Amino acid sequence: MIELTKDYIENLKSIIEAKDDAKAQEVLHELYPADIAELYQELNLQEAIYLYLLMDGDKAADVLMELDEEDRHKLLKELPNELIAKRFVDNMETDDAVDLMRELDEDTQEEILSHIEDVEQAGDIVDLLKYDEDTAGGLMGTEMIVVNENWSMPKCIDEMRKQAEEMSEIYYVYVVDDDERLKGVLPLQKLITHPSVSKIKHVMKKDPISVRDSDSIEEVTETIEKYDLVALPVVDSIGRLVGRITIDDVMDEVREQHERDYQLASGISQDVETSDNVFTQTAARLPWLLIGMIGGLGNSVILGGFESSFATNPKMALFIPLIGGTGGNVGIQSSAIVVQGLANNTLKEGNIVPQILKESVVSLINASIISLVVFIYNFFMLGDRGITASVSLSLFAVVMFASIFGTLVPMTLDKMKIDPALATGPFITITNDIIGMMIYMFITSALA
């Protein structure tokens, strides 16, 4: 592994400036695609293009897919479509090629496809582009080893050799019938121990785990995780084998989903990167900031309605941050646990009620301990029994409400087909802030 130090980068820049192709290729040879993609951040566009044109097709394609989408788009804009087709798309697996094509407009897609010499590959890309990108069909590739269940082992091995020449990675050998329907998987152990079997259907592993091409990415992820698979076959509505999804594709999707959920939970309304321009980042952040501002104004209206209570008991104001902060924290904790359960599918319809009951017990214990600690502190430090009792009782009520509310909201959002990650962010905090303040004001005004 090579460390991309400042000296290393400066040396590379001097090689590029001198147009020393031999030295530049030597540098590229010792770097992994991910390292070269990282170098892109340190080079200007023309320097990057110079390096790309020196790489062999396979490595150039790998590096391109390692780039951030925005950087990739900038690079592709500077290259002719024929070069993109022959240098990148021709050397990509179909799932990566489809991901790349989805980033381009339709006219550019058509022109690139017209320059692909392999008609079968171009046809596969066109077929895959028809799938929704959030389904198994939109994520799958067509590169796989496929054999017929009626072939003998010698013929099977011969056909596998031919198919393997076009593939960089082999995960499983899939077995189909004469109608291309998936029937099984041929384990490597059987290839070795049964070299002369007359029909491989006698030794294949039947009924392999698979997904439909219309299944969601979430279902695909769950299946791969549940059964510890490195690749997953995809079938159509009548069981014909149409593609396969590999674990690296799934991990990319999981990472992107986690990034989206994290941003949503942080009050960012759309997917943004640090490299995005000021307008994009502002548009993503401003909506929830405005909602938060409205929530703050709502709080001020509530507090203004109890102005006389503050005049009588000024100490009431001391505990406003405590009530608001505790309610928000409790709500986020409860919603985060539920969102996690919904994401990994451990929280299903059958255990929703038990989860609510469990959360009620947890919140009862937490509320009792928190309110007791605050009661003891205020009893000895404040010297005002009315405020001491009202603050402790308010905290108890706020913690109970925030826990139940934080549990129910993500469940409701999930039922409404809205991303439940929304419930772990400003929505919970703002709502708990307002409701918590109302609870505190009413209880304190009544008791203090």
Coordinates of C-alpha atoms in Angstrom, one line a residue:
M1 CA 0.0 0.0 0.0
I2 CA 1.5 3.4 -1.1
E3 CA 1.0 6.5 1.0
L4 CA -0.1 9.4 -1.2
T5 CA 2.1 12.0 0.5
K6 CA 2.6 15.6 -0.7
D7 CA 6.1 14.7 -2.0
Y8 CA 4.6 11.7 -3.9
I9 CA 1.9 13.9 -5.5
E10 CA 4.4 16.6 -6.4
N11 CA 6.7 14.1 -8.1
L12 CA 3.7 12.7 -10.1
K13 CA 2.8 16.2 -11.2
S14 CA 6.3 16.8 -12.4
I15 CA 6.2 13.5 -14.4
I16 CA 2.9 14.6 -16.0
E17 CA 4.3 18.1 -16.8
A18 CA 7.2 16.4 -18.5
K19 CA 4.9 14.1 -20.4
D20 CA 7.0 11.1 -19.4
D21 CA 4.6 8.4 -20.4
A22 CA 6.9 5.5 -19.3
K23 CA 7.3 6.9 -15.7
A24 CA 3.7 7.8 -15.4
Q25 CA 2.6 4.3 -16.4
E26 CA 5.1 2.9 -13.9
V27 CA 3.4 4.9 -11.2
L28 CA -0.1 3.9 -12.3
H29 CA 0.9 0.2 -12.3
E30 CA 1.8 0.2 -8.6
L31 CA -1.4 2.0 -7.5
Y32 CA -4.8 0.4 -7.0
P33 CA -7.9 2.0 -8.7
A34 CA -9.1 3.4 -5.4
D35 CA -5.7 5.1 -4.9
I36 CA -5.8 6.6 -8.4
A37 CA -9.3 7.9 -7.8
E38 CA -8.0 9.5 -4.6
L39 CA -5.2 11.2 -6.6
Y40 CA -7.9 12.8 -8.8
Q41 CA -8.6 15.3 -5.9
E42 CA -5.0 16.5 -6.1
L43 CA -4.9 16.9 -9.9
N44 CA -6.4 19.4 -12.3
L45 CA -8.7 18.1 -15.0
Q46 CA -6.1 18.0 -17.8
E47 CA -3.6 16.1 -15.6
A48 CA -6.3 13.6 -14.7
I49 CA -7.2 13.1 -18.4
Y50 CA -3.5 12.5 -19.2
L51 CA -3.3 9.7 -16.7
Y52 CA -6.6 8.1 -17.7
L53 CA -5.4 7.9 -21.4
L54 CA -2.3 6.0 -20.2
M55 CA -4.2 3.3 -18.3
D56 CA -5.3 0.0 -19.8
G57 CA -9.1 -0.3 -20.4
D58 CA -9.9 -2.5 -17.4
K59 CA -8.0 -0.3 -14.9
A60 CA -9.4 2.9 -16.4
A61 CA -12.9 1.6 -16.1
D62 CA -12.3 0.6 -12.4
V63 CA -10.9 4.0 -11.6
L64 CA -13.8 5.8 -13.2
M65 CA -16.3 3.9 -11.0
E66 CA -14.3 4.7 -7.9
L67 CA -14.7 8.5 -8.5
D68 CA -17.4 10.6 -6.9
E69 CA -20.3 11.1 -9.2
E70 CA -19.5 14.8 -9.7
D71 CA -15.9 14.2 -10.5
R72 CA -16.8 11.5 -12.9
H73 CA -19.3 13.8 -14.6
K74 CA -16.6 16.5 -15.1
L75 CA -14.2 14.0 -16.6
L76 CA -16.7 12.5 -19.0
K77 CA -17.7 15.9 -20.2
E78 CA -14.2 16.4 -21.6
L79 CA -14.0 13.1 -23.4
P80 CA -15.6 12.1 -26.7
N81 CA -18.5 9.6 -26.5
E82 CA -16.6 7.1 -28.7
L83 CA -13.7 7.1 -26.3
I84 CA -16.1 6.7 -23.4
A85 CA -17.7 3.7 -25.1
K86 CA -14.5 1.9 -26.1
R87 CA -12.2 2.8 -23.2
F88 CA -14.7 2.6 -20.3
V89 CA -18.0 0.9 -21.1
D90 CA -16.5 -1.8 -23.2
N91 CA -14.3 -2.8 -20.2
M92 CA -17.0 -2.6 -17.5
E93 CA -19.3 -5.3 -16.2
T94 CA -22.9 -4.6 -17.2
D95 CA -24.1 -3.4 -13.8
D96 CA -21.3 -0.8 -13.6
A97 CA -21.9 0.2 -17.2
V98 CA -25.6 0.7 -16.4
D99 CA -24.8 2.8 -13.3
L100 CA -22.6 5.0 -15.5
M101 CA -25.2 5.3 -18.2
R102 CA -27.9 6.4 -15.8
E103 CA -25.8 9.5 -15.0
L104 CA -26.0 10.6 -18.6
D105 CA -28.8 12.1 -20.7
E106 CA -30.6 10.0 -23.2
D107 CA -28.9 11.4 -26.3
T108 CA -25.5 10.7 -24.8
Q109 CA -26.6 7.2 -23.8
E110 CA -27.7 6.4 -27.4
E111 CA -24.5 7.7 -28.9
I112 CA -22.3 5.8 -26.5
L113 CA -24.3 2.6 -27.1
S114 CA -23.8 3.0 -30.9
H115 CA -20.0 2.9 -30.5
I116 CA -20.0 -0.4 -28.5
E117 CA -18.8 -3.1 -30.8
D118 CA -20.1 -6.0 -28.7
V119 CA -23.8 -6.0 -29.7
E120 CA -24.7 -8.5 -27.0
Q121 CA -23.2 -6.3 -24.3
A122 CA -24.9 -3.2 -25.7
G123 CA -28.2 -5.2 -25.7
D124 CA -27.7 -6.2 -22.1
I125 CA -27.1 -2.6 -21.1
V126 CA -30.3 -1.5 -22.9
D127 CA -32.3 -4.2 -21.2
L128 CA -31.0 -3.3 -17.7
L129 CA -31.7 0.4 -18.2
K130 CA -35.4 -0.5 -18.4
Y131 CA -35.4 -1.6 -14.8
D132 CA -36.1 0.8 -12.0
E133 CA -32.7 1.6 -10.4
D134 CA -34.1 0.8 -6.9
T135 CA -35.0 -2.8 -7.8
A136 CA -32.9 -6.0 -8.1
G137 CA -33.1 -5.7 -11.8
G138 CA -31.6 -2.2 -11.7
L139 CA -28.7 -3.5 -9.6
M140 CA -27.9 -6.8 -11.2
G141 CA -25.3 -7.6 -13.9
T142 CA -25.5 -10.3 -16.5
E143 CA -21.9 -11.7 -16.2
M144 CA -22.2 -15.2 -14.7
I145 CA -21.3 -18.8 -15.4
V146 CA -24.5 -20.7 -16.5
V147 CA -24.7 -24.4 -17.4
N148 CA -27.5 -26.7 -18.4
E149 CA -28.8 -29.3 -16.0
N150 CA -28.7 -32.0 -18.7
W151 CA -25.0 -31.5 -19.6
S152 CA -22.4 -34.1 -18.6
M153 CA -19.6 -32.9 -16.3
P154 CA -16.9 -32.9 -19.0
K155 CA -19.1 -30.8 -21.3
C156 CA -20.0 -28.6 -18.3
I157 CA -16.3 -27.9 -17.5
D158 CA -15.6 -27.2 -21.2
E159 CA -18.4 -24.6 -21.4
M160 CA -17.4 -23.1 -18.1
R161 CA -13.8 -22.5 -19.5
K162 CA -15.3 -20.7 -22.5
Q163 CA -17.6 -18.5 -20.4
A164 CA -14.9 -17.7 -17.8
E165 CA -12.6 -16.1 -20.4
E166 CA -14.9 -13.0 -20.4
M167 CA -15.2 -12.7 -16.6
S168 CA -13.0 -11.1 -13.9
E169 CA -14.7 -12.8 -10.9
I170 CA -16.5 -16.1 -10.6
Y171 CA -18.7 -16.6 -7.6
Y172 CA -21.1 -19.4 -8.4
V173 CA -22.0 -21.7 -11.2
Y174 CA -25.7 -21.5 -11.9
V175 CA -27.7 -24.4 -13.4
V176 CA -30.7 -23.8 -15.6
D177 CA -33.1 -26.1 -17.5
D178 CA -33.8 -25.9 -21.3
D179 CA -36.2 -23.0 -20.7
E180 CA -33.5 -21.0 -18.9
R181 CA -35.2 -21.3 -15.5
L182 CA -32.9 -21.4 -12.5
K183 CA -32.7 -25.0 -11.1
G184 CA -29.6 -25.1 -8.9
V185 CA -26.0 -24.2 -8.1
L186 CA -23.1 -26.4 -9.0
P187 CA -20.6 -26.5 -6.0
L188 CA -16.9 -26.6 -6.7
Q189 CA -16.6 -29.7 -4.5
K190 CA -18.9 -31.6 -7.0
L191 CA -16.7 -30.6 -9.9
I192 CA -13.8 -32.2 -8.3
T193 CA -15.4 -35.3 -6.8
H194 CA -17.7 -36.2 -9.7
P195 CA -15.6 -35.6 -12.9
S196 CA -17.6 -38.0 -15.1
V197 CA -21.2 -37.7 -14.0
S198 CA -23.6 -38.0 -16.9
K199 CA -25.9 -35.2 -15.9
I200 CA -25.0 -32.4 -13.5
K201 CA -28.6 -32.2 -12.2
H202 CA -27.8 -35.3 -10.2
V203 CA -25.1 -33.5 -8.2
M204 CA -26.2 -29.9 -8.2
K205 CA -27.5 -28.1 -5.1
K206 CA -31.2 -27.6 -5.8
D207 CA -33.5 -24.7 -5.1
P208 CA -30.9 -22.0 -4.5
I209 CA -31.8 -18.7 -2.8
S210 CA -32.8 -16.1 -5.4
V211 CA -34.7 -12.8 -5.7
R212 CA -37.1 -11.5 -8.3
D213 CA -36.0 -8.8 -10.7
S214 CA -38.8 -6.6 -9.3
D215 CA -37.7 -7.0 -5.6
S216 CA -36.5 -3.9 -3.8
I217 CA -32.9 -3.2 -3.0
E218 CA -33.8 -3.5 0.7
E219 CA -35.1 -7.1 0.1
V220 CA -31.9 -7.9 -1.8
T221 CA -29.7 -6.6 1.0
E222 CA -31.8 -8.5 3.6
T223 CA -31.5 -11.8 1.7
I224 CA -27.7 -11.5 1.2
E225 CA -27.2 -10.6 4.8
K226 CA -29.5 -13.3 6.2
Y227 CA -27.9 -16.2 4.1
D228 CA -24.3 -14.9 4.1
L229 CA -24.0 -14.9 0.3
V230 CA -21.4 -13.3 -1.8
A231 CA -23.6 -13.3 -4.9
L232 CA -27.3 -13.7 -5.5
P233 CA -29.1 -14.9 -8.6
V234 CA -32.0 -12.8 -10.0
V235 CA -34.9 -14.4 -11.8
D236 CA -37.9 -13.0 -13.7
S237 CA -41.6 -13.6 -12.9
I238 CA -41.5 -17.1 -14.4
G239 CA -38.2 -18.2 -12.8
R240 CA -35.8 -17.6 -15.7
L241 CA -32.3 -16.6 -14.7
V242 CA -31.7 -13.0 -15.8
G243 CA -28.7 -11.9 -13.8
R244 CA -26.8 -11.8 -10.5
I245 CA -26.0 -9.3 -7.8
T246 CA -22.7 -9.4 -6.0
I247 CA -22.0 -8.3 -2.5
D248 CA -19.9 -5.3 -3.5
D249 CA -22.9 -3.8 -5.3
V250 CA -25.0 -4.3 -2.3
M251 CA -22.4 -2.7 0.0
D252 CA -22.3 0.3 -2.2
E253 CA -26.1 0.7 -2.0
V254 CA -26.1 0.1 1.8
R255 CA -23.4 2.8 2.3
E256 CA -25.4 5.3 0.1
Q257 CA -28.6 4.5 2.1
H258 CA -26.8 5.0 5.4
E259 CA -25.4 8.3 4.2
R260 CA -28.9 9.4 3.1
D261 CA -30.4 8.3 6.4
Y262 CA -27.7 10.1 8.4
Q263 CA -28.2 13.3 6.5
L264 CA -32.0 13.0 6.9
A265 CA -31.7 12.4 10.6
S266 CA -29.4 15.5 10.8
G267 CA -32.0 17.7 9.1
I268 CA -30.6 17.7 5.6
S269 CA -33.5 17.2 3.1
Q270 CA -31.5 15.9 0.1
D271 CA -28.3 14.0 -0.6
V272 CA -25.4 16.4 -0.6
E273 CA -21.6 16.1 -0.7
T274 CA -18.9 18.3 0.7
S275 CA -18.0 19.2 -2.9
D276 CA -21.4 20.5 -3.8
N277 CA -21.8 24.2 -4.4
V278 CA -23.1 26.7 -1.9
F279 CA -26.6 26.9 -3.5
T280 CA -27.1 23.1 -3.3
Q281 CA -25.9 22.8 0.3
T282 CA -28.1 25.8 1.3
A283 CA -31.2 24.3 -0.4
A284 CA -30.6 21.0 1.4
R285 CA -30.2 22.5 4.9
L286 CA -32.5 25.5 4.9
P287 CA -36.0 23.7 5.0
W288 CA -35.5 22.1 8.4
L289 CA -33.7 25.2 9.8
L290 CA -36.8 27.2 8.9
I291 CA -39.1 24.5 10.5
G292 CA -36.8 24.6 13.6
M293 CA -37.1 28.4 13.6
I294 CA -40.9 28.1 13.5
G295 CA -40.7 25.6 16.4
G296 CA -38.7 28.1 18.4
L297 CA -41.2 30.8 17.7
G298 CA -43.9 28.5 18.8
N299 CA -42.0 27.9 22.1
S300 CA -41.7 31.6 22.6
V301 CA -45.5 32.0 22.1
I302 CA -46.1 29.3 24.7
L303 CA -43.7 30.9 27.2
G304 CA -45.3 34.3 26.6
G305 CA -48.6 32.9 27.6
F306 CA -47.2 32.2 31.0
E307 CA -45.5 35.5 31.6
S308 CA -47.4 36.1 34.9
S309 CA -46.2 32.7 36.1
F310 CA -42.6 33.7 35.4
A311 CA -43.1 37.0 37.3
T312 CA -44.4 35.1 40.3
N313 CA -41.8 32.3 40.1
P314 CA -38.7 33.4 38.2
K315 CA -36.9 30.1 39.1
M316 CA -39.2 28.4 36.6
A317 CA -37.0 29.7 33.8
L318 CA -34.0 27.9 35.1
F319 CA -35.3 24.5 34.0
I320 CA -36.5 25.3 30.5
P321 CA -33.3 24.0 28.9
L322 CA -33.4 20.8 31.1
I323 CA -37.0 20.0 30.0
G324 CA -36.4 20.7 26.3
G325 CA -33.0 18.9 26.1
T326 CA -34.2 15.8 28.0
G327 CA -37.3 15.4 26.0
G328 CA -35.4 15.7 22.7
N329 CA -32.7 13.2 23.7
V330 CA -35.2 10.6 24.9
G331 CA -37.3 10.9 21.8
I332 CA -34.2 10.5 19.5
Q333 CA -33.1 7.4 21.5
S334 CA -36.5 5.8 21.2
S335 CA -36.9 6.6 17.5
A336 CA -33.3 5.5 16.7
I337 CA -34.0 2.0 18.1
V338 CA -37.2 1.6 16.1
V339 CA -35.6 2.9 12.9
Q340 CA -32.8 0.4 13.3
G341 CA -35.4 -2.4 13.8
L342 CA -37.3 -1.4 10.7
A343 CA -34.1 -1.2 8.7
N344 CA -32.8 -4.7 9.6
N345 CA -36.4 -6.1 9.5
T346 CA -36.3 -7.3 13.1
L347 CA -39.3 -5.2 13.9
K348 CA -42.3 -6.7 12.1
E349 CA -46.0 -6.3 12.5
G350 CA -46.2 -9.2 14.9
N351 CA -43.9 -7.6 17.5
I352 CA -44.9 -3.9 17.2
V353 CA -47.2 -4.0 20.3
P354 CA -44.5 -5.9 22.4
Q355 CA -42.0 -3.2 21.3
I356 CA -44.3 -0.4 22.5
L357 CA -44.9 -2.1 25.8
K358 CA -41.2 -2.7 26.2
E359 CA -40.5 1.0 25.4
S360 CA -43.1 2.0 28.0
V361 CA -41.4 0.0 30.7
V362 CA -38.0 1.4 29.8
S363 CA -39.3 4.9 29.7
L364 CA -41.1 4.4 33.1
I365 CA -37.8 3.3 34.7
N366 CA -35.8 6.1 33.0
A367 CA -38.5 8.7 33.9
S368 CA -38.5 7.6 37.5
I369 CA -34.7 7.7 37.9
I370 CA -34.3 11.1 36.1
S371 CA -37.1 12.8 38.0
L372 CA -35.9 11.4 41.3
V373 CA -32.4 12.7 40.8
V374 CA -33.7 16.1 39.9
F375 CA -36.0 16.1 42.9
I376 CA -33.2 15.3 45.3
Y377 CA -31.0 18.0 43.8
N378 CA -33.7 20.7 43.9
F379 CA -34.9 19.7 47.3
F380 CA -31.5 20.4 48.9
M381 CA -30.2 23.2 46.5
L382 CA -33.3 25.1 45.5
G383 CA -35.3 25.4 48.7
D384 CA -38.6 25.8 46.8
R385 CA -40.9 22.8 47.3
G386 CA -43.4 23.9 44.7
I387 CA -40.8 24.3 41.9
T388 CA -39.0 21.1 43.1
A389 CA -42.2 19.0 42.8
S390 CA -43.4 20.6 39.5
V391 CA -40.0 20.2 37.7
S392 CA -39.7 16.5 38.8
L393 CA -43.3 15.7 37.8
S394 CA -42.9 17.6 34.5
L395 CA -39.7 15.7 33.7
F396 CA -41.4 12.4 34.4
A397 CA -44.3 13.3 32.1
V398 CA -42.0 14.6 29.3
V399 CA -39.8 11.5 29.3
M400 CA -42.8 9.2 29.1
F401 CA -44.3 11.2 26.3
A402 CA -41.1 11.5 24.4
S403 CA -40.4 7.8 24.6
I404 CA -43.8 6.7 23.3
F405 CA -43.9 9.5 20.7
G406 CA -40.4 8.5 19.5
T407 CA -41.5 4.9 19.2
L408 CA -44.8 5.5 17.4
V409 CA -43.6 8.2 14.9
P410 CA -41.1 6.1 12.9
M411 CA -43.6 3.2 12.8
T412 CA -46.3 5.5 11.4
L413 CA -43.9 7.0 8.8
D414 CA -42.9 3.5 7.7
K415 CA -46.6 2.5 7.3
M416 CA -47.1 5.6 5.2
K417 CA -44.1 4.6 3.0
I418 CA -42.1 7.6 4.2
D419 CA -38.4 7.1 5.2
P420 CA -38.6 6.5 9.0
A421 CA -35.1 8.0 9.4
L422 CA -36.9 11.3 9.3
A423 CA -38.1 10.5 12.8
T424 CA -34.6 10.5 14.3
G425 CA -33.9 14.1 13.4
P426 CA -35.3 17.6 13.9
F427 CA -38.9 16.4 13.6
I428 CA -38.7 14.6 16.9
T429 CA -36.6 17.2 18.6
I430 CA -38.9 20.1 17.6
T431 CA -42.1 18.3 18.4
N432 CA -40.8 17.1 21.8
D433 CA -39.6 20.6 22.5
I434 CA -43.0 22.2 22.0
I435 CA -45.1 19.5 23.7
G436 CA -42.5 19.2 26.6
M437 CA -42.7 23.0 27.1
M438 CA -46.5 22.9 27.3
I439 CA -46.4 20.1 29.8
Y440 CA -43.9 21.9 31.9
M441 CA -45.8 25.2 31.9
F442 CA -49.1 23.7 32.7
I443 CA -47.8 21.5 35.6
T444 CA -45.6 24.3 37.0
S445 CA -48.3 26.9 36.8
A446 CA -50.7 24.5 38.6
L447 CA -48.3 23.4 41.4
A448 CA -45.7 26.2 41.9

